[in-house]
Coordinates of C-alpha atoms in Angstrom, one line a residue:
M1010 CA -16.2 -1.7 -13.1
I1011 CA -19.5 -3.1 -14.3
A1012 CA -19.8 -6.1 -12.0
D1013 CA -19.1 -7.3 -8.5
T1014 CA -15.4 -7.9 -8.2
P1015 CA -15.0 -11.4 -9.6
P1016 CA -12.6 -13.9 -8.1
A1017 CA -9.1 -13.8 -9.4
I1018 CA -7.6 -17.0 -10.7
V1019 CA -4.1 -18.3 -10.3
I1020 CA -2.9 -21.7 -11.1
P1021 CA 0.7 -22.0 -9.9
A1022 CA 3.1 -23.4 -12.5
G1023 CA 5.6 -26.0 -11.5
A1024 CA 9.2 -25.2 -12.0
A1025 CA 10.9 -27.0 -14.9
A1026 CA 13.6 -29.5 -14.1
A1027 CA 17.2 -28.4 -14.9
P1028 CA 18.6 -30.0 -18.0
V1029 CA 20.8 -33.0 -17.4
A1030 CA 24.3 -32.8 -18.9
V1031 CA 25.2 -35.8 -21.1
R1032 CA 28.9 -36.9 -21.0
Q1033 CA 30.4 -37.8 -24.4
G1034 CA 33.2 -40.3 -24.9
P1035 CA 34.7 -42.7 -22.4
P1036 CA 34.8 -41.8 -18.7
A1037 CA 37.9 -40.3 -17.2
H1038 CA 40.4 -42.7 -15.6
Q1039 CA 38.9 -45.6 -17.5
G1040 CA 39.8 -48.9 -15.8
Q1041 CA 40.0 -47.5 -12.3
L1042 CA 37.3 -48.1 -9.8
P1043 CA 35.9 -44.9 -8.3
A1044 CA 36.1 -44.4 -4.6
A1045 CA 33.0 -45.4 -2.8
K1046 CA 30.7 -42.6 -1.8
A1047 CA 28.1 -42.5 0.9
E1048 CA 24.6 -42.3 -0.5
K1049 CA 22.7 -39.2 0.4
K1050 CA 19.7 -39.9 2.5
P1051 CA 16.5 -38.7 0.8
G1052 CA 14.7 -35.8 2.4
W1053 CA 11.3 -36.1 4.1
R1054 CA 9.4 -34.7 1.0
T1055 CA 11.1 -37.3 -1.2
R1056 CA 10.1 -40.0 1.2
L1057 CA 6.6 -38.8 1.2
K1058 CA 6.5 -38.6 -2.6
D1059 CA 7.7 -42.2 -2.8
K1060 CA 4.6 -43.1 -0.6
G1061 CA 2.3 -41.2 -3.0
V1062 CA 2.1 -37.7 -1.3
T1063 CA 3.5 -34.8 -3.2
L1064 CA 3.6 -31.4 -1.4
T1065 CA 3.8 -28.0 -3.1
F1066 CA 4.4 -24.7 -1.5
S1067 CA 4.5 -21.3 -3.3
Y1068 CA 4.7 -17.6 -2.8
I1069 CA 3.3 -15.3 -5.6
S1070 CA 3.1 -11.5 -5.6
E1071 CA 1.8 -9.0 -8.1
S1072 CA 2.7 -5.3 -7.9
A1073 CA 1.2 -2.7 -10.2
A1074 CA 1.7 1.1 -10.6
S1075 CA -0.5 3.4 -12.6
I1076 CA 1.9 5.7 -14.4
T1077 CA -0.6 7.8 -16.2
G1078 CA -4.4 7.9 -17.0
G1079 CA -7.3 6.3 -15.3
R1080 CA -8.9 7.9 -12.2
D1081 CA -5.7 8.5 -10.4
Q1082 CA -2.0 7.5 -10.1
G1083 CA -0.7 5.2 -7.4
A1084 CA 0.6 1.7 -6.7
A1085 CA -0.7 -1.5 -5.1
Y1086 CA 0.7 -4.9 -4.0
T1087 CA -1.0 -8.2 -3.5
Q1088 CA 0.3 -11.6 -2.6
Q1089 CA -0.7 -15.3 -2.2
L1090 CA 0.8 -18.1 0.0
L1091 CA -0.2 -21.6 -1.0
A1092 CA 0.2 -25.1 0.4
S1093 CA -1.1 -28.1 -1.6
A1094 CA -0.9 -31.9 -1.2
T1095 CA -1.6 -34.3 -4.0
V1096 CA -2.1 -38.0 -3.0
D1097 CA -1.6 -40.8 -5.5
T1098 CA -4.0 -43.3 -4.2
G1099 CA -2.3 -46.1 -6.0
K1100 CA 0.9 -45.7 -4.1
A1101 CA -0.7 -44.6 -0.9
F1102 CA -3.7 -47.0 -0.6
G1103 CA -3.4 -49.4 -3.5
L1104 CA -6.4 -47.8 -5.4
E1105 CA -4.9 -47.4 -8.9
G1106 CA -5.8 -44.4 -11.0
G1107 CA -7.0 -42.2 -8.1
K1108 CA -5.8 -38.7 -7.0
I1109 CA -6.8 -36.6 -4.0
I1110 CA -6.0 -32.8 -4.0
A1111 CA -6.1 -30.6 -0.9
T1112 CA -5.1 -27.0 -1.2
I1113 CA -5.1 -24.1 1.2
I1114 CA -4.2 -20.4 0.5
H1115 CA -3.8 -17.1 2.1
R1116 CA -4.2 -13.8 0.2
K1117 CA -3.5 -10.3 1.2
G1118 CA -3.1 -7.0 -0.6
Q1119 CA -4.7 -4.1 -2.5
D1120 CA -6.5 -3.9 -5.9
L1121 CA -5.1 -1.1 -8.1
T1122 CA -8.1 -1.3 -10.5
A1123 CA -10.6 -0.6 -7.7
T1124 CA -8.6 2.1 -5.9
R1125 CA -6.9 4.0 -8.7
I1126 CA -7.8 3.1 -12.3
G1127 CA -11.4 2.0 -12.7
N1128 CA -11.1 -0.3 -15.7
L1129 CA -13.2 -3.4 -16.2
F1130 CA -10.6 -6.2 -15.6
E1131 CA -8.1 -6.2 -12.7
V1132 CA -4.6 -5.3 -13.6
Q1133 CA -3.6 -7.8 -10.8
E1134 CA -5.4 -11.0 -11.5
L1135 CA -4.1 -12.4 -8.2
F1136 CA -6.4 -10.0 -6.2
G1137 CA -9.8 -11.3 -5.3
G1138 CA -11.4 -14.4 -4.0
G1139 CA -11.4 -13.2 -0.4
Q1140 CA -8.3 -11.6 1.2
D1141 CA -7.8 -14.2 3.9
L1142 CA -6.9 -17.8 4.8
R1143 CA -9.2 -20.3 3.1
P1144 CA -9.4 -23.8 1.5
A1145 CA -9.1 -23.6 -2.3
E1146 CA -9.7 -27.3 -3.2
L1147 CA -10.6 -30.7 -1.8
S1148 CA -11.3 -33.1 -4.6
Y1149 CA -11.0 -36.7 -5.7
E1150 CA -10.4 -37.8 -9.3
Q1151 CA -10.5 -41.4 -10.6
Q1152 CA -9.1 -42.6 -14.0
L1153 CA -10.9 -45.4 -15.7
N1154 CA -10.6 -47.4 -19.0
D1155 CA -6.8 -47.0 -19.2
G1156 CA -7.1 -43.2 -18.6
K1157 CA -9.6 -42.6 -21.4
T1158 CA -12.3 -41.7 -18.8
A1159 CA -11.9 -39.5 -15.7
L1160 CA -14.4 -38.8 -13.0
K1161 CA -13.9 -36.0 -10.5
F1162 CA -16.0 -34.7 -7.6
G1163 CA -15.6 -32.5 -4.6
L1164 CA -14.9 -28.9 -3.8
Y1165 CA -13.0 -27.3 -6.7
H1166 CA -13.4 -25.0 -9.7
T1167 CA -15.3 -25.0 -13.0
G1168 CA -12.3 -23.3 -14.7
D1169 CA -10.1 -26.3 -13.9
D1170 CA -11.6 -28.1 -16.8
F1171 CA -13.4 -25.6 -19.0
A1172 CA -12.5 -22.5 -21.1
T1173 CA -8.8 -22.6 -20.3
L1174 CA -5.7 -22.1 -22.4
P1175 CA -2.1 -23.0 -21.3
S1176 CA -0.7 -19.6 -22.1
G1177 CA -3.3 -17.6 -20.2
C1178 CA -1.6 -17.3 -16.8
Q1179 CA 1.5 -15.8 -18.3
F1180 CA -0.3 -12.5 -18.1
Q1181 CA -1.0 -10.3 -15.1
N1182 CA -4.2 -8.8 -16.4
F1183 CA -7.2 -10.7 -15.2
A1184 CA -8.8 -10.6 -18.7
F1185 CA -6.3 -13.3 -19.8
C1186 CA -5.5 -15.4 -16.7
P1187 CA -6.2 -18.1 -17.6
R1188 CA -9.8 -18.1 -18.8
P1189 CA -12.1 -15.4 -20.1
T1190 CA -13.1 -13.1 -17.3
T1191 CA -16.6 -12.5 -18.8
L1192 CA -17.6 -16.0 -17.7
F1193 CA -17.3 -14.8 -14.1
Y1194 CA -19.2 -11.6 -14.9
N1195 CA -22.0 -13.3 -16.7
S1196 CA -22.6 -16.5 -14.8
G1197 CA -21.8 -18.6 -11.8
F1198 CA -18.7 -20.0 -13.4
S1199 CA -16.0 -20.3 -10.8
G1200 CA -12.2 -20.3 -10.8
F1201 CA -9.3 -20.6 -8.4
P1202 CA -9.3 -20.0 -5.4
I1203 CA -13.1 -20.0 -5.0
P1204 CA -14.2 -23.6 -5.0
R1205 CA -17.7 -24.9 -5.7
W1206 CA -19.1 -28.4 -5.0
G1207 CA -19.3 -30.2 -8.3
V1208 CA -18.9 -33.4 -10.3
R1209 CA -17.3 -33.8 -13.7
A1210 CA -16.9 -36.5 -16.3
K1211 CA -14.3 -36.4 -19.0
R1212 CA -14.0 -39.0 -21.9
E1213 CA -11.6 -39.4 -24.8
I1214 CA -13.8 -40.2 -27.7
A1215 CA -11.0 -40.3 -30.3
R1216 CA -7.3 -39.7 -30.4
G1217 CA -6.8 -36.2 -29.0
L1218 CA -10.5 -35.5 -28.9
T1219 CA -12.3 -35.3 -25.5
V1220 CA -15.7 -34.3 -24.3
T1221 CA -16.2 -33.0 -20.8
V1222 CA -19.5 -32.4 -18.9
A1223 CA -20.0 -31.2 -15.3
A1224 CA -22.5 -29.7 -12.8
F1225 CA -21.5 -27.2 -10.1
E1226 CA -23.4 -25.3 -7.4
V1227 CA -23.8 -21.6 -7.7
N1228 CA -22.5 -20.0 -4.5
G1229 CA -21.1 -16.5 -4.4
I1230 CA -21.0 -16.4 -0.6
R1231 CA -17.8 -18.3 -0.4
A1232 CA -16.0 -15.6 -2.4
Q1233 CA -16.4 -13.0 0.3
T1234 CA -13.7 -12.3 2.7
G1235 CA -14.3 -14.3 5.9
N1236 CA -16.6 -16.8 4.3
G1237 CA -14.1 -19.2 2.8
W1238 CA -14.7 -21.8 5.5
Q1239 CA -18.4 -21.9 4.9
L1240 CA -18.3 -25.2 3.1
A1241 CA -21.9 -26.2 3.2
P1242 CA -23.3 -26.7 -0.4
R1243 CA -26.1 -24.7 -1.9
F1244 CA -27.9 -26.8 -4.5
D1245 CA -30.7 -24.4 -5.4
S1246 CA -29.1 -23.5 -8.7
F1247 CA -26.4 -24.9 -10.9
V1248 CA -23.8 -24.2 -13.6
L1249 CA -24.0 -26.9 -16.3
P1250 CA -21.0 -26.7 -18.7
V1251 CA -20.0 -28.9 -21.6
E1252 CA -16.9 -28.7 -23.8
L1253 CA -15.3 -30.4 -26.7
G1254 CA -11.5 -30.3 -26.8
W1255 CA -9.1 -31.3 -29.5
K1256 CA -5.3 -31.6 -29.2
F1257 CA -3.3 -32.1 -32.3
G1258 CA 0.4 -32.0 -33.4
Q1259 CA 1.4 -33.8 -30.2
Q1260 CA 4.0 -36.1 -31.9
E1261 CA 7.7 -35.7 -31.2
G1262 CA 9.0 -32.5 -32.7
G1263 CA 5.5 -31.5 -33.9
L1264 CA 3.8 -28.1 -33.6
P1265 CA 1.2 -28.7 -30.9
G1266 CA -2.2 -27.1 -30.9
L1267 CA -5.4 -27.0 -28.9
I1268 CA -9.0 -26.0 -29.7
R1269 CA -11.8 -25.8 -27.1
V1270 CA -15.5 -25.3 -28.0
G1271 CA -18.0 -25.1 -25.2
G1272 CA -21.0 -23.6 -23.5
L1273 CA -22.9 -23.5 -20.2
V1274 CA -26.3 -22.9 -18.8
D1275 CA -26.7 -21.2 -15.4
T1276 CA -30.1 -22.0 -13.8
T1277 CA -29.9 -19.0 -11.4
D1278 CA -32.8 -16.5 -11.6
K1279 CA -31.3 -13.1 -12.6
P1280 CA -32.8 -9.7 -13.3
D1281 CA -32.9 -8.4 -16.9
V1282 CA -30.4 -5.6 -17.4
R1283 CA -33.0 -3.3 -18.9
D1284 CA -36.5 -4.7 -19.3
D1285 CA -39.4 -5.0 -16.9
I1286 CA -42.1 -7.7 -17.2
N1287 CA -43.7 -5.8 -20.1
D1288 CA -40.4 -5.6 -22.0
D1289 CA -40.2 -1.8 -21.3
S1290 CA -37.5 0.0 -19.6
Y1291 CA -37.8 -0.6 -15.9
V1292 CA -36.0 2.7 -15.2
L1293 CA -38.8 4.6 -17.0
S1294 CA -41.8 2.5 -15.9
G1295 CA -40.8 2.2 -12.3
L1296 CA -41.6 -1.5 -12.3
S1297 CA -39.1 -4.2 -11.1
P1298 CA -36.8 -5.7 -13.6
A1299 CA -38.0 -8.9 -15.3
M1300 CA -36.5 -12.1 -13.8
R1301 CA -34.8 -14.5 -16.3
Q1302 CA -34.9 -18.1 -15.2
E1303 CA -31.6 -19.0 -16.8
R1304 CA -28.6 -17.6 -18.6
W1305 CA -26.1 -18.9 -21.0
S1306 CA -22.5 -18.4 -22.3
A1307 CA -20.5 -20.0 -25.1
W1308 CA -16.9 -19.9 -26.1
I1309 CA -14.4 -21.0 -28.7
M1310 CA -10.7 -20.7 -28.1
G1311 CA -7.5 -22.1 -29.5
E1312 CA -3.7 -22.1 -29.2
K1313 CA -1.2 -23.2 -31.8
M1314 CA 2.6 -23.3 -31.9
I1315 CA 3.7 -22.0 -35.3
A1316 CA 7.5 -22.1 -34.9
R1317 CA 9.7 -24.3 -32.8
F1318 CA 13.0 -23.2 -31.2
G1319 CA 14.0 -26.4 -29.4
P1320 CA 12.7 -29.4 -27.5
G1321 CA 9.7 -29.4 -25.2
D1322 CA 7.6 -26.2 -25.2
R1323 CA 10.3 -23.9 -26.7
G1324 CA 8.5 -22.1 -29.6
L1325 CA 6.2 -19.3 -30.7
S1326 CA 2.5 -19.9 -30.1
L1327 CA -0.5 -17.9 -31.1
F1328 CA -3.8 -17.9 -29.0
G1329 CA -7.2 -16.5 -29.3
T1330 CA -10.6 -16.5 -27.5
V1331 CA -14.2 -15.4 -28.3
T1332 CA -17.1 -15.6 -25.8
L1333 CA -20.8 -14.8 -26.3
S1334 CA -23.4 -14.5 -23.5
D1335 CA -27.1 -14.0 -22.9
R1336 CA -28.1 -10.5 -23.9
H1337 CA -30.8 -10.3 -21.2
T1338 CA -28.5 -10.7 -18.2
A1339 CA -24.9 -10.5 -19.4
R1340 CA -22.8 -7.5 -18.5
V1341 CA -20.2 -8.2 -21.2
P1342 CA -22.0 -10.3 -23.9
F1343 CA -19.1 -10.1 -26.4
F1344 CA -15.4 -10.6 -25.5
L1345 CA -12.4 -11.1 -27.8
S1346 CA -8.8 -11.7 -26.9
G1347 CA -5.7 -12.9 -28.7
G1348 CA -1.9 -12.6 -28.9
F1349 CA 1.3 -14.6 -28.8
V1350 CA 3.7 -16.2 -26.3
T1351 CA 7.3 -17.1 -27.0
R1352 CA 9.3 -19.5 -24.9
G1353 CA 13.0 -20.4 -25.1
L1354 CA 13.8 -18.1 -28.0
W1355 CA 17.5 -18.0 -27.0
D1356 CA 19.5 -21.2 -26.3
S1357 CA 21.1 -19.5 -23.3
R1358 CA 17.7 -18.7 -21.8
P1359 CA 15.6 -21.8 -22.7
R1360 CA 13.0 -21.2 -19.9
D1361 CA 12.4 -17.5 -20.4
N1362 CA 9.3 -16.3 -22.2
F1363 CA 7.7 -13.2 -23.4
G1364 CA 4.3 -12.3 -25.0
L1365 CA 1.8 -9.8 -26.1
G1366 CA -2.0 -10.0 -25.4
L1367 CA -4.9 -7.8 -26.7
V1368 CA -8.4 -7.7 -25.3
Y1369 CA -11.7 -6.2 -26.6
A1370 CA -14.8 -6.2 -24.3
R1371 CA -18.1 -4.7 -25.3
V1372 CA -20.5 -3.8 -22.5
N1373 CA -24.1 -4.9 -23.2
P1374 CA -25.8 -2.3 -25.4
R1375 CA -29.0 -2.8 -23.4
I1376 CA -27.1 -1.6 -20.3
A1377 CA -26.1 1.5 -22.3
D1378 CA -29.8 2.0 -23.2
R1379 CA -30.7 1.8 -19.4
Q1380 CA -28.0 4.3 -18.6
R1381 CA -29.4 6.7 -21.3
D1382 CA -32.9 6.3 -19.6
E1383 CA -31.3 7.2 -16.3
I1384 CA -29.8 10.4 -17.9
A1385 CA -33.2 11.3 -19.3
L1386 CA -34.5 11.2 -15.7
G1387 CA -31.7 13.6 -14.6
Q1388 CA -29.4 11.1 -13.1
T1389 CA -25.6 11.6 -13.5
V1390 CA -24.3 8.4 -15.0
D1391 CA -21.8 7.5 -17.8
V1392 CA -22.9 5.5 -20.8
Q1393 CA -20.7 2.5 -21.2
K1394 CA -19.5 1.3 -24.6
D1395 CA -16.4 -0.9 -24.8
E1396 CA -12.9 -1.2 -23.4
M1397 CA -9.7 -2.3 -25.0
S1398 CA -6.4 -3.3 -23.3
A1399 CA -3.0 -4.7 -24.1
E1400 CA -0.2 -6.3 -22.1
L1401 CA 3.4 -7.0 -22.9
F1402 CA 5.5 -9.1 -20.5
Y1403 CA 8.9 -10.8 -20.2
G1404 CA 9.3 -13.8 -17.9
W1405 CA 12.8 -14.2 -16.5
Q1406 CA 13.3 -17.7 -15.0
A1407 CA 16.0 -16.6 -12.6
T1408 CA 16.4 -20.1 -11.1
G1409 CA 14.5 -23.4 -11.3
K1410 CA 12.2 -22.1 -8.5
L1411 CA 12.1 -18.3 -9.0
L1412 CA 10.3 -16.5 -11.8
I1413 CA 10.4 -12.7 -12.2
R1414 CA 8.0 -11.3 -14.8
P1415 CA 7.7 -7.5 -15.4
N1416 CA 4.9 -6.2 -17.7
L1417 CA 3.4 -3.1 -19.2
Q1418 CA -0.4 -2.7 -19.6
Y1419 CA -2.2 -0.2 -21.7
I1420 CA -6.0 0.4 -21.2
H1421 CA -8.1 2.4 -23.8
R1422 CA -11.5 3.8 -22.8
V1423 CA -11.0 3.0 -19.1
G1424 CA -14.2 1.5 -17.6
A1425 CA -15.8 1.5 -21.1
I1426 CA -16.5 5.2 -20.7
D1427 CA -15.0 8.4 -22.1
R1428 CA -14.4 10.2 -18.8
Y1429 CA -10.8 9.2 -18.0
P1430 CA -7.7 9.3 -20.1
D1431 CA -6.1 6.0 -21.3
A1432 CA -4.1 4.3 -18.6
L1433 CA -0.5 3.0 -18.7
V1434 CA 0.3 0.5 -15.9
A1435 CA 3.7 -1.1 -15.0
G1436 CA 3.5 -4.4 -13.2
M1437 CA 5.7 -7.1 -11.7
T1438 CA 4.9 -10.7 -10.9
V1439 CA 7.2 -12.8 -8.7
K1440 CA 6.7 -16.5 -8.2
L1441 CA 8.6 -18.8 -5.9
I1442 CA 7.7 -22.5 -6.0
F1443 CA 9.4 -24.7 -3.5

């Protein structure tokens, strides 16, 4: 890998409600009064929800096995337990339009990418973010102007509001799920379950068109195992993202689409990947790397349903993402991904889905220049170029609460170098939401 292990991101998906059967024609035994039935007493979670408190519990696991290629063959398993409470402050306290979210998780497992394969992006996106028990979010959001404006602050994630596509977390490879991994490599951008203190404002400026701005602390300490409860903020540097989002085709029976265009500035001082203060190679000069006072990233991404198979989200959707980042500090300044996701192709399996995703990531050519300088000095290093990968998955919604999703991943030029053969990885995601 070419960066410190970035935090994996998982956003649990709620289970879809079972379809309600509609009776046609007059009821049986018309004219007869049905026998009285005792009403079932609602459970404790239902009573809490009526008072504005919604509880969510989930178990997610991701298993992966390297079949061929990479550094070595083997298998790894990682899992996450989650408990979350969402409080509707209107129902709970009479403060309309408010929402409190508190989430805690526990992660445990192994990372096949680090132990066996050696590619750029984890083949188990669930791994990372500290393998321990930790808070993942504590935030408050307030809707204003009939929902056209939303303010949010607290301990949460940059990726909750920026550079995210709905289809992203259908994949197990970290390159997709659910936002471009290069934003983690190249800046202080954060994602679930590593929260940062921040504040965000979102405004609908026209029908379907929104603008979102935010400011988050840069704090990598909280990502380390054992440091999840270190909640004190660090306001010495910030990530400042802005994004324009456009939703279209949202009418009944339409073909919905989404486009996001955004960028960020990270005010953290970072060393140049090649240059010293004289713009020469610091490897050859022996001087320290030049310090850059800020770094930037930008993205454009979209998703569009092109065919509909039924109501709701049943259809075939295409997606794509491009990111660019600062050449002086970025490890992966160019990233490209795309593919398709199909949901509910068969009437008998309306909640099953399958998809194919492709990724191209180019390592900064200035890093390759530095590596060639190291070779010239007699050091044994590999010159990194680019890496390409693909993932094919099928998601079987076994029940309303249980999802089983096998996948195959293929990785070309493992680690962006030519040392290892291409890798083939078989994976399995299991999600239980209750």
